[in-house]
């Protein structure tokens, strides 16, 4: 006679992409039974309030680490096909390339109209457009990448095609994963700040998790498994985890017309008189490298990271440096009229979870030396890309005792983090 399944009390710490996909794959695992298994996701702020809501959302088969990327890229496509991801979270294949360009000086008179947008000529001369397209072709730009200023483009090289590269809107994707997990029985508690992961008296296994709610009241949840997916806050929740935070600024712009589906890694040489709003990266530097991702209804652009402001308490407390956002706006506008003349719809900042001195650089996915304590963090800039694969692997660790869908090797904490 078969034995009855053992009840599991699973607590997930973190409501970003990793925590949300973990909740999704746990609730959709064949062994999950909502009548005997309990899944609770604790988020100190709100779902997708950090980098998972403010990232670029690039997906790529050429991303890293290689142990996880193929699985996760495939799962993205399957989830999009199953749940109408093109409509719900902007999933679509895209082109990706490296663009070297020469930035143009900022306009001395930005001539704004009553609506706040820069006035534009009513008619483009057809011969002018043909000349411009000729310059873009001479620089090697694809025919449909026509929203880069002809006088700016210097060279273009393809990094990924629609067969190997795609995108999602990270906020909508993360929220959808959390929502579908909740529909299947997971409990999601926002504004729940974890104060401790409690172990059994001999320290061999997890026992419970204590958190404080928005009213300041303390609660303790019993736990057979604890999944730490707190992104850059992981080191505060799990002492000894080699994960820190790197602040990154970004903006979104609604261009003056629809633009083609490209992700661009740029290197822009700015003119010597191109004054910056901030002093980053250092005075006198005139080469910048913003990343630009065209989405179905907007363009996302981000700049280089910094460690000038320490990691705050929660995602709700992140400070946005408006001058850094303005730098990004000016830089991408220096190579594109569509972006220069577009409407800026968001200026924001977040913290990425990056390795803090560990040899393999992360991420780390799997059980630690403490029974039931699972680490799923340190994904750096590829968290959205690798979220589904991570969630799938964690669900297998919790429900089956080991990862079945990938060979993670040094990504497993037991193999590379002896202190945990």
CSV table of C-alpha atoms in Angstrom, one decimal:
chain,number,residue,atom,x,y,z
A,1,UNK,CA,0.0,0.0,0.0
A,2,UNK,CA,1.4,3.4,-1.0
A,3,UNK,CA,2.3,5.8,1.8
A,4,UNK,CA,0.5,9.1,2.0
A,5,UNK,CA,2.3,12.2,0.7
A,6,UNK,CA,4.1,14.2,3.4
A,7,UNK,CA,2.5,17.6,4.1
A,8,UNK,CA,4.8,20.5,3.2
A,9,UNK,CA,4.8,24.0,4.6
A,10,UNK,CA,6.7,26.1,2.0
A,11,UNK,CA,7.6,29.7,2.6
A,12,UNK,CA,9.1,31.8,-0.2
A,13,UNK,CA,10.9,34.9,0.8
A,14,UNK,CA,10.8,37.5,-2.0
A,15,UNK,CA,8.1,38.6,-4.5
A,16,UNK,CA,10.2,39.4,-7.5
A,17,UNK,CA,10.6,37.3,-10.6
A,18,UNK,CA,12.4,34.4,-8.9
A,19,UNK,CA,9.9,34.1,-6.0
A,20,UNK,CA,6.9,34.5,-8.3
A,21,UNK,CA,8.0,31.9,-10.8
A,22,UNK,CA,8.9,29.6,-7.9
A,23,UNK,CA,5.4,29.9,-6.5
A,24,UNK,CA,4.0,29.3,-10.0
A,25,UNK,CA,6.0,26.1,-10.7
A,26,UNK,CA,5.4,24.8,-7.2
A,27,UNK,CA,1.6,25.2,-7.5
A,28,UNK,CA,1.7,23.6,-11.0
A,29,UNK,CA,4.0,20.7,-10.0
A,30,UNK,CA,2.3,17.3,-10.5
A,31,UNK,CA,3.0,16.5,-6.8
A,32,UNK,CA,1.4,19.6,-5.4
A,33,UNK,CA,-1.8,19.1,-3.5
A,34,UNK,CA,-3.4,22.2,-2.1
A,35,UNK,CA,-5.2,20.1,0.5
A,36,UNK,CA,-2.0,19.0,2.2
A,37,UNK,CA,0.7,21.4,1.0
A,38,UNK,CA,0.8,25.1,1.9
A,39,UNK,CA,2.7,27.7,0.0
A,40,UNK,CA,3.1,31.2,1.4
A,41,UNK,CA,5.1,34.0,-0.4
A,42,UNK,CA,6.3,36.8,1.8
A,43,UNK,CA,7.2,40.1,0.1
A,44,UNK,CA,8.5,43.1,2.1
A,45,UNK,CA,7.0,45.6,-0.2
A,46,UNK,CA,4.9,44.8,-3.3
A,47,UNK,CA,5.1,42.1,-6.0
A,48,UNK,CA,7.5,43.2,-8.8
A,49,UNK,CA,8.4,46.4,-6.8
A,50,UNK,CA,12.1,46.1,-7.5
A,51,UNK,CA,14.2,45.1,-10.5
A,52,UNK,CA,11.6,42.6,-11.5
A,53,UNK,CA,9.3,45.5,-12.4
A,54,UNK,CA,12.0,47.9,-13.7
A,55,UNK,CA,14.3,45.7,-15.7
A,56,UNK,CA,14.6,45.6,-19.5
A,57,UNK,CA,13.0,42.1,-19.9
A,58,UNK,CA,15.5,40.8,-22.5
A,59,UNK,CA,15.5,37.0,-23.1
A,60,UNK,CA,18.4,35.4,-25.0
A,61,UNK,CA,19.7,31.9,-25.7
A,62,UNK,CA,23.2,33.5,-25.7
A,63,UNK,CA,22.7,34.7,-22.1
A,64,UNK,CA,24.4,33.1,-19.1
A,65,UNK,CA,24.8,30.8,-17.2
A,66,UNK,CA,24.7,28.1,-19.8
A,67,UNK,CA,23.4,25.5,-17.3
A,68,UNK,CA,20.1,27.3,-17.0
A,69,UNK,CA,19.6,29.5,-20.1
A,70,UNK,CA,18.2,26.9,-22.6
A,71,UNK,CA,15.7,25.6,-20.1
A,72,UNK,CA,14.5,29.0,-19.1
A,73,UNK,CA,14.3,30.4,-22.6
A,74,UNK,CA,12.2,27.4,-23.7
A,75,UNK,CA,9.9,27.8,-20.7
A,76,UNK,CA,9.4,31.5,-21.6
A,77,UNK,CA,8.1,30.5,-25.0
A,78,UNK,CA,5.9,27.7,-23.6
A,79,UNK,CA,4.3,30.0,-21.0
A,80,UNK,CA,3.7,32.7,-23.6
A,81,UNK,CA,2.0,30.2,-25.9
A,82,UNK,CA,-0.1,28.7,-23.1
A,83,UNK,CA,-1.3,32.0,-21.5
A,84,UNK,CA,-1.3,34.5,-24.5
A,85,UNK,CA,1.9,36.1,-23.3
A,86,UNK,CA,2.1,38.3,-26.3
A,87,UNK,CA,-1.0,40.2,-25.1
A,88,UNK,CA,-0.6,39.7,-21.3
A,89,UNK,CA,3.1,40.5,-20.9
A,90,UNK,CA,4.5,41.7,-24.2
A,91,UNK,CA,6.3,38.5,-25.2
A,92,UNK,CA,7.8,38.7,-28.7
A,93,UNK,CA,10.9,37.6,-30.6
A,94,UNK,CA,13.2,40.5,-31.4
A,95,UNK,CA,16.5,41.4,-33.1
A,96,UNK,CA,19.5,42.4,-30.9
A,97,UNK,CA,22.7,44.1,-31.9
A,98,UNK,CA,25.7,46.2,-30.9
A,99,UNK,CA,25.4,49.8,-32.2
A,100,UNK,CA,28.4,52.1,-32.3
A,101,UNK,CA,27.3,55.6,-32.8
A,102,UNK,CA,28.3,59.3,-32.7
A,103,UNK,CA,26.2,61.4,-30.4
A,104,UNK,CA,24.8,64.7,-31.5
A,105,UNK,CA,24.9,67.9,-29.4
A,106,UNK,CA,21.9,68.6,-27.3
A,107,UNK,CA,19.5,71.0,-29.0
A,108,UNK,CA,20.1,74.6,-27.7
A,109,UNK,CA,16.4,75.4,-28.2
A,110,UNK,CA,14.1,72.4,-27.6
A,111,UNK,CA,11.0,74.4,-28.9
A,112,UNK,CA,8.2,72.7,-26.9
A,113,UNK,CA,4.6,73.0,-28.0
A,114,UNK,CA,1.6,73.4,-25.8
A,115,UNK,CA,1.4,69.6,-25.2
A,116,UNK,CA,5.0,69.6,-23.9
A,117,UNK,CA,6.4,67.7,-26.9
A,118,UNK,CA,9.0,69.2,-29.1
A,119,UNK,CA,7.6,70.7,-32.3
A,120,UNK,CA,8.3,68.7,-35.4
A,121,UNK,CA,8.2,69.4,-39.1
A,122,UNK,CA,4.9,68.5,-40.8
A,123,UNK,CA,6.4,67.0,-43.9
A,124,UNK,CA,9.6,65.1,-44.6
A,125,UNK,CA,11.0,65.5,-48.1
A,126,UNK,CA,11.1,62.2,-49.8
A,127,UNK,CA,14.6,62.8,-51.2
A,128,UNK,CA,15.8,63.6,-47.6
A,129,UNK,CA,14.4,60.3,-46.3
A,130,UNK,CA,16.1,58.3,-49.1
A,131,UNK,CA,19.4,60.0,-48.3
A,132,UNK,CA,19.1,59.2,-44.7
A,133,UNK,CA,18.3,55.6,-45.3
A,134,UNK,CA,21.3,55.4,-47.5
A,135,UNK,CA,23.5,56.5,-44.7
A,136,UNK,CA,22.0,53.9,-42.4
A,137,UNK,CA,22.6,51.1,-44.9
A,138,UNK,CA,26.2,52.3,-45.4
A,139,UNK,CA,26.7,51.9,-41.6
A,140,UNK,CA,25.5,48.3,-41.9
A,141,UNK,CA,22.1,48.9,-40.1
A,142,UNK,CA,19.3,46.6,-41.0
A,143,UNK,CA,16.6,48.1,-43.2
A,144,UNK,CA,13.9,48.3,-40.5
A,145,UNK,CA,16.2,49.8,-37.9
A,146,UNK,CA,15.3,53.3,-39.1
A,147,UNK,CA,14.9,55.1,-35.8
A,148,UNK,CA,18.6,55.7,-35.4
A,149,UNK,CA,19.7,59.1,-36.7
A,150,UNK,CA,21.6,58.7,-40.0
A,151,UNK,CA,24.4,61.1,-39.0
A,152,UNK,CA,24.9,59.1,-35.7
A,153,UNK,CA,25.2,55.5,-36.9
A,154,UNK,CA,28.7,54.3,-37.4
A,155,UNK,CA,28.5,50.5,-37.3
A,156,UNK,CA,26.1,47.7,-36.3
A,157,UNK,CA,26.8,44.0,-35.6
A,158,UNK,CA,24.1,41.4,-34.9
A,159,UNK,CA,24.2,39.7,-31.5
A,160,UNK,CA,20.9,37.8,-31.7
A,161,UNK,CA,18.1,37.1,-34.1
A,162,UNK,CA,14.4,36.5,-33.4
A,163,UNK,CA,15.3,32.8,-33.3
A,164,UNK,CA,17.6,33.3,-30.3
A,165,UNK,CA,16.3,36.5,-28.7
A,166,UNK,CA,13.0,37.7,-27.3
A,167,UNK,CA,11.6,40.0,-24.7
A,168,UNK,CA,8.8,40.4,-22.1
A,169,UNK,CA,7.6,43.3,-20.0
A,170,UNK,CA,9.0,42.2,-16.7
A,171,UNK,CA,6.4,43.9,-14.4
A,172,UNK,CA,3.5,42.3,-16.3
A,173,UNK,CA,5.2,38.9,-16.5
A,174,UNK,CA,6.1,38.8,-12.8
A,175,UNK,CA,2.6,39.9,-11.8
A,176,UNK,CA,1.1,37.3,-14.0
A,177,UNK,CA,3.2,34.5,-12.5
A,178,UNK,CA,2.3,35.5,-9.0
A,179,UNK,CA,-1.4,35.8,-9.9
A,180,UNK,CA,-1.5,32.3,-11.5
A,181,UNK,CA,0.3,30.9,-8.4
A,182,UNK,CA,-2.3,32.5,-6.2
A,183,UNK,CA,-5.1,31.1,-8.3
A,184,UNK,CA,-3.8,27.6,-7.7
A,185,UNK,CA,-3.6,28.0,-3.9
A,186,UNK,CA,-0.5,30.0,-3.0
A,187,UNK,CA,-0.9,32.7,-0.4
A,188,UNK,CA,0.8,36.0,-1.1
A,189,UNK,CA,1.4,38.4,1.7
A,190,UNK,CA,2.8,41.8,0.8
A,191,UNK,CA,4.3,44.3,3.2
A,192,UNK,CA,5.6,41.3,5.1
A,193,UNK,CA,9.2,41.9,6.2
A,194,UNK,CA,11.1,38.7,7.3
A,195,UNK,CA,13.0,39.1,10.5
A,196,UNK,CA,14.4,35.6,10.9
A,197,UNK,CA,14.6,32.1,9.5
A,198,UNK,CA,14.3,29.8,12.4
A,199,UNK,CA,16.0,26.4,12.6
A,200,UNK,CA,15.4,23.3,14.7
A,201,UNK,CA,17.3,23.2,18.0
A,202,UNK,CA,20.2,21.2,16.5
A,203,UNK,CA,20.4,23.5,13.5
A,204,UNK,CA,20.0,20.7,11.0
A,205,UNK,CA,16.8,21.9,9.4
A,206,UNK,CA,14.4,24.8,9.0
A,207,UNK,CA,11.5,25.1,11.4
A,208,UNK,CA,9.7,28.4,10.8
A,209,UNK,CA,9.9,31.9,9.5
A,210,UNK,CA,9.1,35.1,11.5
A,211,UNK,CA,7.9,38.2,9.8
A,212,UNK,CA,6.4,41.6,10.6
A,213,UNK,CA,3.3,42.8,8.8
A,214,UNK,CA,2.4,46.4,7.8
A,215,UNK,CA,0.9,47.0,11.3
A,216,UNK,CA,4.1,46.1,13.0
A,217,UNK,CA,2.7,42.8,14.3
A,218,UNK,CA,5.0,39.8,14.4
A,219,UNK,CA,3.9,36.4,13.0
A,220,UNK,CA,5.7,33.0,12.8
A,221,UNK,CA,4.9,30.5,10.0
A,222,UNK,CA,5.8,26.8,10.4
A,223,UNK,CA,8.1,25.7,7.5
A,224,UNK,CA,9.4,22.5,6.2
A,225,UNK,CA,11.0,24.4,3.3
A,226,UNK,CA,12.2,28.0,3.0
A,227,UNK,CA,13.1,29.4,-0.4
A,228,UNK,CA,15.2,32.5,-0.1
A,229,UNK,CA,14.6,34.5,-3.3
A,230,UNK,CA,15.1,38.0,-2.0
A,231,UNK,CA,17.3,39.3,-4.8
A,232,UNK,CA,19.8,41.9,-3.5
A,233,UNK,CA,18.3,41.6,0.0
A,234,UNK,CA,19.2,37.9,0.2
A,235,UNK,CA,22.3,38.6,2.3
A,236,UNK,CA,20.2,40.3,4.9
A,237,UNK,CA,17.7,37.5,5.2
A,238,UNK,CA,20.3,34.7,4.9
A,239,UNK,CA,23.6,35.6,6.6
A,240,UNK,CA,26.6,34.5,4.7
A,241,UNK,CA,25.0,34.6,1.2
A,242,UNK,CA,27.5,36.3,-1.1
A,243,UNK,CA,25.0,38.6,-2.7
A,244,UNK,CA,24.9,42.4,-2.8
A,245,UNK,CA,23.0,45.1,-4.5
A,246,UNK,CA,24.0,47.3,-7.5
A,247,UNK,CA,21.8,50.3,-8.2
A,248,UNK,CA,20.7,50.8,-11.8
A,249,UNK,CA,18.7,53.7,-13.3
A,250,UNK,CA,16.3,53.4,-16.3
A,251,UNK,CA,13.7,55.4,-18.2
A,252,UNK,CA,10.8,54.6,-20.5
A,253,UNK,CA,10.0,56.8,-23.5
A,254,UNK,CA,6.9,56.8,-25.7
A,255,UNK,CA,8.4,57.5,-29.1
A,256,UNK,CA,6.8,59.9,-31.5
A,257,UNK,CA,6.1,56.9,-33.8
A,258,UNK,CA,6.2,53.2,-33.6
A,259,UNK,CA,9.7,51.7,-33.8
A,260,UNK,CA,10.9,48.3,-34.9
A,261,UNK,CA,11.6,45.5,-32.4
A,262,UNK,CA,15.3,45.8,-31.6
A,263,UNK,CA,17.4,45.6,-28.4
A,264,UNK,CA,20.6,47.7,-28.8
A,265,UNK,CA,23.7,47.5,-26.8
A,266,UNK,CA,25.3,50.8,-27.6
A,267,UNK,CA,28.6,52.6,-27.5
A,268,UNK,CA,28.1,56.3,-28.0
A,269,UNK,CA,30.9,58.8,-28.4
A,270,UNK,CA,29.5,62.1,-27.2
A,271,UNK,CA,30.7,65.5,-28.4
A,272,UNK,CA,33.1,67.3,-26.0
A,273,UNK,CA,30.6,70.0,-25.2
A,274,UNK,CA,27.9,67.4,-24.3
A,275,UNK,CA,27.2,68.4,-20.7
A,276,UNK,CA,25.8,65.8,-18.4
A,277,UNK,CA,23.2,66.3,-15.7
A,278,UNK,CA,25.2,64.1,-13.3
A,279,UNK,CA,29.0,63.6,-12.9
A,280,UNK,CA,28.8,59.9,-13.5
A,281,UNK,CA,30.9,58.0,-14.5
A,282,UNK,CA,33.6,60.6,-14.2
A,283,UNK,CA,34.3,64.1,-15.4
A,284,UNK,CA,35.7,64.3,-18.9
A,285,UNK,CA,34.5,60.8,-20.0
A,286,UNK,CA,32.6,61.1,-23.3
A,287,UNK,CA,31.9,57.5,-24.2
A,288,UNK,CA,28.7,56.0,-22.8
A,289,UNK,CA,26.9,52.7,-23.2
A,290,UNK,CA,23.2,52.8,-22.5
A,291,UNK,CA,21.1,49.8,-23.5
A,292,UNK,CA,17.9,50.5,-25.5
A,293,UNK,CA,15.0,48.0,-25.7
A,294,UNK,CA,12.1,48.8,-28.0
A,295,UNK,CA,8.8,47.4,-26.6
A,296,UNK,CA,5.5,47.2,-28.4
A,297,UNK,CA,4.3,50.5,-27.0
A,298,UNK,CA,7.4,52.2,-25.5
A,299,UNK,CA,11.2,52.2,-25.4
A,300,UNK,CA,13.1,51.2,-22.3
A,301,UNK,CA,16.7,52.5,-21.8
A,302,UNK,CA,19.1,52.0,-18.9
A,303,UNK,CA,22.5,53.2,-17.9
A,304,UNK,CA,25.5,51.9,-16.0
A,305,UNK,CA,25.2,50.8,-12.4
A,306,UNK,CA,26.5,52.4,-9.2
A,307,UNK,CA,27.1,51.7,-5.5
A,308,UNK,CA,26.8,55.3,-4.3
A,309,UNK,CA,23.7,54.7,-2.2
A,310,UNK,CA,23.5,51.7,0.1
A,311,UNK,CA,20.8,49.1,-0.3
A,312,UNK,CA,17.7,50.5,1.4
A,313,UNK,CA,15.3,48.6,3.6
A,314,UNK,CA,12.8,47.6,0.9
A,315,UNK,CA,12.1,48.3,-2.8
A,316,UNK,CA,9.7,51.1,-1.7
A,317,UNK,CA,12.7,53.0,-0.3
A,318,UNK,CA,14.9,53.0,-3.4
A,319,UNK,CA,16.2,56.5,-4.2
A,320,UNK,CA,16.0,57.6,-7.8
A,321,UNK,CA,18.7,60.1,-8.9
A,322,UNK,CA,16.9,62.3,-11.4
A,323,UNK,CA,20.1,63.6,-13.0
A,324,UNK,CA,21.2,60.0,-13.9
A,325,UNK,CA,17.8,59.4,-15.5
A,326,UNK,CA,18.2,62.7,-17.5
A,327,UNK,CA,21.7,61.5,-18.6
A,328,UNK,CA,20.1,58.4,-20.1
A,329,UNK,CA,17.4,60.5,-21.8
A,330,UNK,CA,20.0,62.8,-23.3
A,331,UNK,CA,22.3,60.0,-24.4
A,332,UNK,CA,19.7,58.0,-26.3
A,333,UNK,CA,18.2,61.2,-27.7
A,334,UNK,CA,21.6,62.1,-29.1
A,335,UNK,CA,21.3,59.2,-31.6
A,336,UNK,CA,17.5,59.1,-32.2
A,337,UNK,CA,15.0,61.8,-33.1
A,338,UNK,CA,12.2,59.4,-32.2
A,339,UNK,CA,13.5,59.1,-28.6
A,340,UNK,CA,14.7,62.7,-28.3
A,341,UNK,CA,11.2,63.9,-29.3
A,342,UNK,CA,9.3,61.3,-27.4
A,343,UNK,CA,7.4,61.5,-24.1
A,344,UNK,CA,9.3,60.3,-21.0
A,345,UNK,CA,6.9,58.1,-19.1
A,346,UNK,CA,9.0,56.8,-16.2
A,347,UNK,CA,12.3,57.7,-14.4
A,348,UNK,CA,13.2,54.9,-12.0
A,349,UNK,CA,15.9,53.0,-10.2
A,350,UNK,CA,16.3,49.5,-8.7
A,351,UNK,CA,19.0,47.2,-7.3
A,352,UNK,CA,20.3,44.2,-9.1
A,353,UNK,CA,21.4,41.1,-7.1
A,354,UNK,CA,25.1,40.7,-7.9
A,355,UNK,CA,27.8,38.4,-6.6
A,356,UNK,CA,29.8,39.7,-3.6
A,357,UNK,CA,33.1,38.1,-4.1
A,358,UNK,CA,32.1,34.5,-4.7
A,359,UNK,CA,34.2,32.6,-7.3
A,360,UNK,CA,31.5,31.4,-9.7
A,361,UNK,CA,29.6,34.7,-9.7
A,362,UNK,CA,26.1,33.2,-9.3
A,363,UNK,CA,23.3,32.6,-9.5
A,364,UNK,CA,22.8,30.0,-6.8
A,365,UNK,CA,19.9,27.6,-7.0
A,366,UNK,CA,19.3,24.6,-4.7
A,367,UNK,CA,19.4,23.4,-1.1
A,368,UNK,CA,22.0,24.5,1.4
A,369,UNK,CA,23.6,22.4,4.1
A,370,UNK,CA,20.5,23.1,6.2
A,371,UNK,CA,17.7,20.7,5.3
A,372,UNK,CA,14.8,22.5,3.7
A,373,UNK,CA,16.7,25.8,3.2
A,374,UNK,CA,16.8,26.6,-0.5
A,375,UNK,CA,18.7,29.4,-2.1
A,376,UNK,CA,17.5,31.0,-5.4
A,377,UNK,CA,19.2,34.3,-5.9
A,378,UNK,CA,22.2,36.2,-7.4
A,379,UNK,CA,20.9,36.4,-11.0
A,380,UNK,CA,22.4,39.8,-11.8
A,381,UNK,CA,21.0,41.3,-15.0
A,382,UNK,CA,19.6,38.0,-16.3
A,383,UNK,CA,16.9,37.4,-13.6
A,384,UNK,CA,14.0,37.9,-16.0
A,385,UNK,CA,15.5,35.6,-18.6
A,386,UNK,CA,16.3,32.9,-16.0
A,387,UNK,CA,13.3,33.2,-13.8
A,388,UNK,CA,11.2,30.4,-15.2
A,389,UNK,CA,14.1,28.0,-15.3
A,390,UNK,CA,15.0,28.8,-11.7
A,391,UNK,CA,11.4,28.4,-10.5
A,392,UNK,CA,11.1,25.0,-12.3
A,393,UNK,CA,14.4,23.8,-10.7
A,394,UNK,CA,13.4,25.0,-7.2
A,395,UNK,CA,10.0,23.3,-7.5
A,396,UNK,CA,11.8,20.0,-8.3
A,397,UNK,CA,14.1,20.4,-5.3
A,398,UNK,CA,11.2,21.0,-3.0
A,399,UNK,CA,8.8,18.4,-4.4
A,400,UNK,CA,11.2,15.7,-5.6
A,401,UNK,CA,14.3,16.2,-3.6
A,402,UNK,CA,16.6,17.1,-6.5
A,403,UNK,CA,16.7,19.1,-9.8
A,404,UNK,CA,15.5,17.0,-12.8
A,405,UNK,CA,15.3,19.5,-15.6
A,406,UNK,CA,18.9,20.8,-15.7
A,407,UNK,CA,22.4,20.0,-14.6
A,408,UNK,CA,23.2,23.0,-12.5
A,409,UNK,CA,26.7,21.9,-11.3
A,410,UNK,CA,28.5,24.8,-9.6
A,411,UNK,CA,25.2,26.8,-9.4
A,412,UNK,CA,24.1,24.6,-6.6
A,413,UNK,CA,25.0,26.1,-3.2
A,414,UNK,CA,26.3,22.7,-1.9
A,415,UNK,CA,28.9,22.7,-4.7
A,416,UNK,CA,30.2,26.2,-4.4
A,417,UNK,CA,29.1,27.9,-1.1
A,418,UNK,CA,30.6,25.9,1.6
A,419,UNK,CA,29.6,28.4,4.3
A,420,UNK,CA,25.9,27.8,3.6
